[in-house]
Amino acid sequence: MNKENLYRCHYLHAITHDIMLFKLIPLYDQQINYTPGQFVEAIFDNGKVLPMSIANIPNSDGELEFHLRHNKEHKLAQDFLASLKKNNTVYLRGPFGASVLSKAVNASKLLFVAGGTGITPIKALLEDALLIQKEQKPMELYWGIRHAQDAYQEALLMSWQQQFPFFSFELVLSDPQSYPTWRGPVGMVHEYVAKKYPHFHDETLFVSGPFAMVKAASTLFSGQGLKTEQFICDMKLD
Ligand SMILES: Cc1cc2nc3c(=O)[nH]c(=O)nc-3n(C[C@H](O)[C@H](O)[C@H](O)COP(=O)(O)OP(=O)(O)OC[C@H]3O[C@@H](n4cnc5c(N)ncnc54)[C@H](O)[C@@H]3O)c2cc1C
């Protein structure tokens, strides 16, 4: 059983109207040792449990970064933020999850498919691949967003694209009607990727986002030749 660790919030910032970026540091010297791509569970309000993906690679002071959607569809996230603002501390347990880079050693190319704040663990995976592992394989990120302002990591991704020629990313807007000036790709991100890859070969895909997106992607991609072990996500799909 993973033991619980007490963490203090030392940074809390509304990055969009319904996404909060916050950073937690261990209150005592006990910290959660994790691999980029993994998630933790926040325990609050007498036993409520919220899974949260870690957005950064491990650092010396054990700081953990999180990005949390807290609109009306995410009531538990709203309760969590209310508790965090009141107590400024939270118990975390973990790490959990198997979406880690070592799963893709045999891949010729890494594809990352993110939906909304599903970008969170993928940011950590990319930091690990680009900055730690110095991976040189072709890497493509497809980030599905409903609203243009949801592209809150665009500047970081642009800087990586300039710095690392084998890394590229595309934003795919699923609600273009509200952005008449949008000139980029539109539609559901998994359908966009499926059009670009009518037949999968030895790519490995890291997929993270709303359950319905991950499920739809798994079904569509397996119909285009992607084997189960090439589709990496932390959602229980069956
Ligand atoms: C282990 C685990 C960890 C989690 N970690 C986090 C976390 O760190 N932060 C967090 O906010 N939540 C987390 N969640 C909850 C959940 O995954 C997120 O709430 C979800 O990813 C947020 O989606 P969104 O509202 O940003 O996506 P939206 O803005 O609703 O959608 C983004 C894109 O996803 C695609 N999409 C959306 N709906 C569908 C659909 N029905 N069919 C096909 N494609 C669709 C579209 O391309 C759309 O543009 C976690 C859940 C689990 C199980």
Coordinates of C-alpha atoms and ligand atoms in Angstrom, one line a residue:
M1 CA 0.0 0.0 0.0
N2 CA 1.5 3.3 -1.0
K3 CA 2.0 5.5 2.0
E4 CA 0.5 9.0 2.0
N5 CA 2.8 12.1 2.0
L6 CA 1.9 15.6 3.2
Y7 CA 2.5 18.3 0.6
R8 CA 2.2 22.1 0.9
C9 CA 1.0 24.3 -2.0
H10 CA 3.5 27.1 -2.7
Y11 CA 2.2 28.2 -6.1
L12 CA -1.4 28.5 -7.3
H13 CA -2.2 30.2 -10.6
A14 CA -5.3 30.3 -12.8
I15 CA -3.8 29.6 -16.2
T16 CA -7.2 29.9 -17.9
H17 CA -10.8 30.5 -16.6
D18 CA -11.1 26.8 -15.8
I19 CA -7.6 25.4 -15.6
M20 CA -5.5 25.8 -12.4
L21 CA -1.7 25.4 -12.4
F22 CA -0.3 24.7 -9.0
K23 CA 3.0 23.4 -7.4
L24 CA 3.3 21.3 -4.3
I25 CA 6.4 20.6 -2.2
P26 CA 6.8 17.9 0.5
L27 CA 6.2 19.3 4.0
Y28 CA 8.7 16.8 5.5
D29 CA 11.6 15.0 3.9
Q30 CA 9.4 12.1 2.7
Q31 CA 8.6 12.6 -1.0
I32 CA 7.1 10.6 -3.8
N33 CA 9.7 9.1 -6.1
Y34 CA 8.1 8.8 -9.5
T35 CA 8.9 8.3 -13.2
P36 CA 7.8 11.0 -15.7
G37 CA 4.4 10.1 -17.1
Q38 CA 3.0 8.8 -13.8
F39 CA 0.2 10.3 -11.6
V40 CA -0.6 10.5 -7.9
E41 CA -3.9 10.5 -5.9
A42 CA -4.8 13.5 -3.7
I43 CA -6.6 12.5 -0.5
F44 CA -8.8 15.2 0.9
D45 CA -12.2 16.0 2.6
N46 CA -12.3 12.8 4.7
G47 CA -11.4 10.3 2.0
K48 CA -12.2 11.9 -1.3
V49 CA -9.6 10.7 -3.9
L50 CA -8.6 12.7 -7.0
P51 CA -6.1 11.3 -9.6
M52 CA -3.7 14.0 -10.8
S53 CA -1.0 13.6 -13.4
I54 CA 2.5 15.1 -12.6
A55 CA 3.5 17.7 -15.2
N56 CA 7.2 17.9 -14.5
I57 CA 10.3 15.7 -14.3
P58 CA 11.7 15.0 -10.8
N59 CA 13.8 17.8 -9.2
S60 CA 16.0 18.1 -6.1
D61 CA 13.4 19.7 -3.8
G62 CA 10.7 17.2 -4.8
E63 CA 8.4 19.9 -6.2
L64 CA 5.4 18.5 -8.1
E65 CA 3.5 20.6 -10.8
F66 CA -0.1 20.0 -11.7
H67 CA -2.6 21.3 -14.2
L68 CA -6.3 20.8 -13.2
R69 CA -9.5 21.4 -15.2
H70 CA -12.1 22.6 -12.7
N71 CA -15.2 23.4 -14.8
K72 CA -18.7 22.1 -13.8
E73 CA -18.0 18.7 -15.4
H74 CA -15.2 18.3 -12.8
K75 CA -16.9 18.7 -9.5
L76 CA -14.3 16.6 -7.6
A77 CA -11.6 19.0 -8.9
Q78 CA -13.6 22.0 -7.7
D79 CA -13.9 20.4 -4.2
F80 CA -10.2 19.6 -4.2
L81 CA -9.2 23.2 -5.0
A82 CA -11.6 24.6 -2.4
S83 CA -9.9 22.2 0.2
L84 CA -6.4 23.2 -1.0
K85 CA -7.2 26.9 -0.8
K86 CA -8.5 26.4 2.8
N87 CA -5.8 24.1 4.2
N88 CA -2.8 24.9 1.8
T89 CA -1.7 21.3 2.4
V90 CA -2.8 17.9 1.0
Y91 CA -1.9 14.2 1.3
L92 CA -0.7 12.6 -1.8
R93 CA -0.2 8.9 -2.4
G94 CA 1.6 7.2 -5.3
P95 CA 3.2 7.0 -7.8
F96 CA 0.8 5.2 -10.1
G97 CA 0.6 4.5 -13.8
A98 CA 2.6 2.8 -16.5
S99 CA 2.7 5.6 -19.1
V100 CA 6.5 5.9 -19.0
L101 CA 9.1 6.2 -21.8
S102 CA 10.8 2.9 -21.2
K103 CA 7.6 1.3 -22.7
A104 CA 8.6 2.8 -26.1
V105 CA 12.2 1.5 -26.4
N106 CA 11.4 -0.5 -29.6
A107 CA 9.5 2.3 -31.3
S108 CA 10.8 4.0 -34.5
K109 CA 8.7 7.1 -33.7
L110 CA 6.9 8.4 -30.7
L111 CA 3.4 9.9 -31.1
F112 CA 1.8 11.8 -28.3
V113 CA -2.0 12.4 -28.5
A114 CA -3.4 14.8 -25.8
G115 CA -6.9 16.0 -25.1
G116 CA -7.2 19.3 -23.1
T117 CA -5.4 18.9 -19.7
G118 CA -4.4 15.5 -20.8
I119 CA -1.3 17.4 -22.0
T120 CA -0.1 17.3 -18.3
P121 CA 1.6 13.9 -18.2
I122 CA 2.7 14.3 -21.8
K123 CA 4.6 17.5 -20.9
A124 CA 6.5 15.4 -18.3
L125 CA 7.2 12.6 -20.8
L126 CA 8.5 15.1 -23.3
E127 CA 10.7 16.8 -20.7
D128 CA 12.1 13.4 -19.9
A129 CA 12.6 12.4 -23.6
L130 CA 14.0 15.8 -24.8
L131 CA 15.9 17.1 -21.7
I132 CA 16.9 14.0 -19.7
Q133 CA 17.1 11.0 -22.0
K134 CA 18.2 13.1 -24.9
E135 CA 16.1 10.9 -27.1
Q136 CA 16.6 11.7 -30.9
K137 CA 13.7 9.6 -32.3
P138 CA 11.1 11.5 -34.3
M139 CA 8.4 12.8 -31.9
E140 CA 5.1 14.2 -32.9
L141 CA 2.5 15.7 -30.5
Y142 CA -1.1 16.2 -31.4
W143 CA -3.0 18.3 -28.8
G144 CA -6.7 18.4 -29.1
I145 CA -8.3 21.5 -27.5
R146 CA -11.9 22.8 -27.4
H147 CA -11.0 26.5 -27.0
A148 CA -8.0 28.4 -28.4
Q149 CA -7.0 29.6 -24.9
D150 CA -6.7 26.0 -23.8
A151 CA -3.4 25.9 -25.7
Y152 CA -1.7 27.1 -22.5
Q153 CA 1.6 25.3 -23.1
E154 CA 2.0 26.5 -26.7
A155 CA 4.9 28.8 -26.0
L156 CA 6.9 26.0 -24.3
L157 CA 6.1 23.6 -27.2
M158 CA 7.1 26.2 -29.8
S159 CA 10.5 26.6 -28.0
W160 CA 11.1 22.8 -28.0
Q161 CA 10.1 22.7 -31.7
Q162 CA 12.8 25.4 -32.4
Q163 CA 15.4 23.7 -30.2
F164 CA 14.8 20.0 -31.3
P165 CA 14.4 19.5 -35.1
F166 CA 13.0 15.9 -34.5
F167 CA 10.1 17.2 -32.4
S168 CA 6.9 18.8 -33.8
F169 CA 3.4 19.6 -32.6
E170 CA 0.0 20.5 -33.9
L171 CA -3.0 22.0 -32.2
V172 CA -6.3 20.5 -33.3
L173 CA -9.4 22.6 -32.4
S174 CA -12.6 20.7 -31.9
D175 CA -14.9 23.7 -31.5
P176 CA -13.8 26.0 -34.4
Q177 CA -17.1 27.7 -34.7
S178 CA -16.1 29.9 -31.8
Y179 CA -12.8 30.9 -33.4
P180 CA -13.4 32.2 -37.0
T181 CA -9.8 33.3 -37.3
W182 CA -8.5 29.8 -36.6
R183 CA -6.4 28.5 -39.6
G184 CA -5.1 25.3 -38.0
P185 CA -6.5 21.7 -38.1
V186 CA -10.1 21.2 -36.8
G187 CA -12.1 18.2 -35.4
M188 CA -11.5 15.5 -32.9
V189 CA -7.8 15.0 -32.3
H190 CA -7.9 11.2 -32.6
E191 CA -9.6 11.4 -35.9
Y192 CA -7.0 13.9 -37.2
V193 CA -4.2 11.5 -36.2
A194 CA -6.0 8.5 -37.8
K195 CA -6.2 10.4 -41.1
K196 CA -2.4 11.2 -40.9
Y197 CA -1.6 7.5 -40.0
P198 CA -4.0 5.3 -42.1
H199 CA -1.7 2.4 -41.2
F200 CA 0.3 2.2 -38.1
H201 CA 3.6 0.3 -38.2
D202 CA 6.2 0.5 -35.4
E203 CA 5.2 3.8 -33.8
T204 CA 4.3 4.0 -30.1
L205 CA 1.5 6.2 -29.0
F206 CA 1.1 7.9 -25.6
V207 CA -2.5 8.9 -25.2
S208 CA -4.0 11.1 -22.4
G209 CA -7.2 13.1 -22.1
P210 CA -10.9 12.6 -21.5
F211 CA -12.0 9.0 -21.1
A212 CA -14.2 9.2 -24.2
M213 CA -11.3 10.5 -26.3
V214 CA -8.9 7.8 -25.1
K215 CA -11.5 5.1 -25.7
A216 CA -12.4 6.3 -29.2
A217 CA -8.7 6.6 -30.1
S218 CA -8.0 3.0 -28.9
T219 CA -10.9 1.6 -31.0
L220 CA -10.0 3.7 -34.1
F221 CA -6.2 3.1 -34.0
S222 CA -6.5 -0.7 -33.4
G223 CA -8.6 -0.8 -36.5
Q224 CA -5.6 0.7 -38.4
G225 CA -3.1 -1.8 -37.3
L226 CA -1.9 -0.5 -34.0
K227 CA -1.2 -3.3 -31.5
T228 CA -2.3 -3.1 -27.9
E229 CA 1.3 -2.7 -26.6
Q230 CA 1.9 0.3 -28.9
F231 CA -1.0 2.2 -27.3
I232 CA 0.0 3.5 -23.9
C233 CA -2.5 5.2 -21.6
D234 CA -3.4 5.2 -17.9
M235 CA -7.2 4.7 -18.4
K236 CA -8.8 1.3 -17.8
L237 CA -10.5 1.0 -21.2
D238 CA -12.2 -2.5 -20.9
Ligands
LIG1 C1 -5.1 8.6 -14.0 C2 -5.8 10.0 -14.3 C3 -5.1 11.2 -14.2 C4 -5.8 12.4 -14.4 N1 -5.1 13.5 -14.3 C5 -5.7 14.7 -14.6 C6 -4.9 16.0 -14.4 O1 -3.8 16.0 -14.1 N2 -5.6 17.1 -14.7 C7 -6.9 17.1 -15.0 O2 -7.5 18.2 -15.3 N3 -7.7 16.0 -15.1 C8 -7.1 14.8 -14.9 N4 -7.8 13.6 -15.0 C9 -9.2 13.7 -15.4 C10 -9.5 13.6 -16.9 O3 -8.6 12.8 -17.6 C11 -9.4 15.0 -17.4 O4 -10.3 15.7 -16.7 C12 -9.6 15.2 -18.8 O5 -8.4 14.8 -19.4 C13 -9.7 16.7 -19.1 O6 -10.2 16.9 -20.3 P1 -10.5 18.4 -20.7 O7 -11.7 18.9 -20.1 O8 -9.3 19.2 -20.6 O9 -10.8 18.0 -22.2 P2 -11.8 18.8 -23.2 O10 -11.4 20.2 -23.3 O11 -13.2 18.4 -22.9 O12 -11.4 18.0 -24.6 C14 -10.1 18.1 -25.2 C15 -10.1 17.4 -26.5 O13 -10.4 16.0 -26.3 C16 -11.1 15.5 -27.4 N5 -12.4 15.0 -26.9 C17 -13.1 15.5 -25.9 N6 -14.3 14.8 -25.7 C18 -14.2 13.8 -26.7 C19 -15.1 12.7 -27.0 N7 -16.3 12.6 -26.3 N8 -14.8 11.9 -28.0 C20 -13.6 12.0 -28.6 N9 -12.7 13.0 -28.4 C21 -13.0 13.9 -27.4 C22 -11.3 16.6 -28.4 O14 -10.3 16.5 -29.4 C23 -11.2 17.8 -27.5 O15 -10.7 19.0 -28.2 C24 -7.1 12.4 -14.8 C25 -7.9 11.2 -14.9 C26 -7.2 10.0 -14.7 C27 -8.0 8.7 -14.8

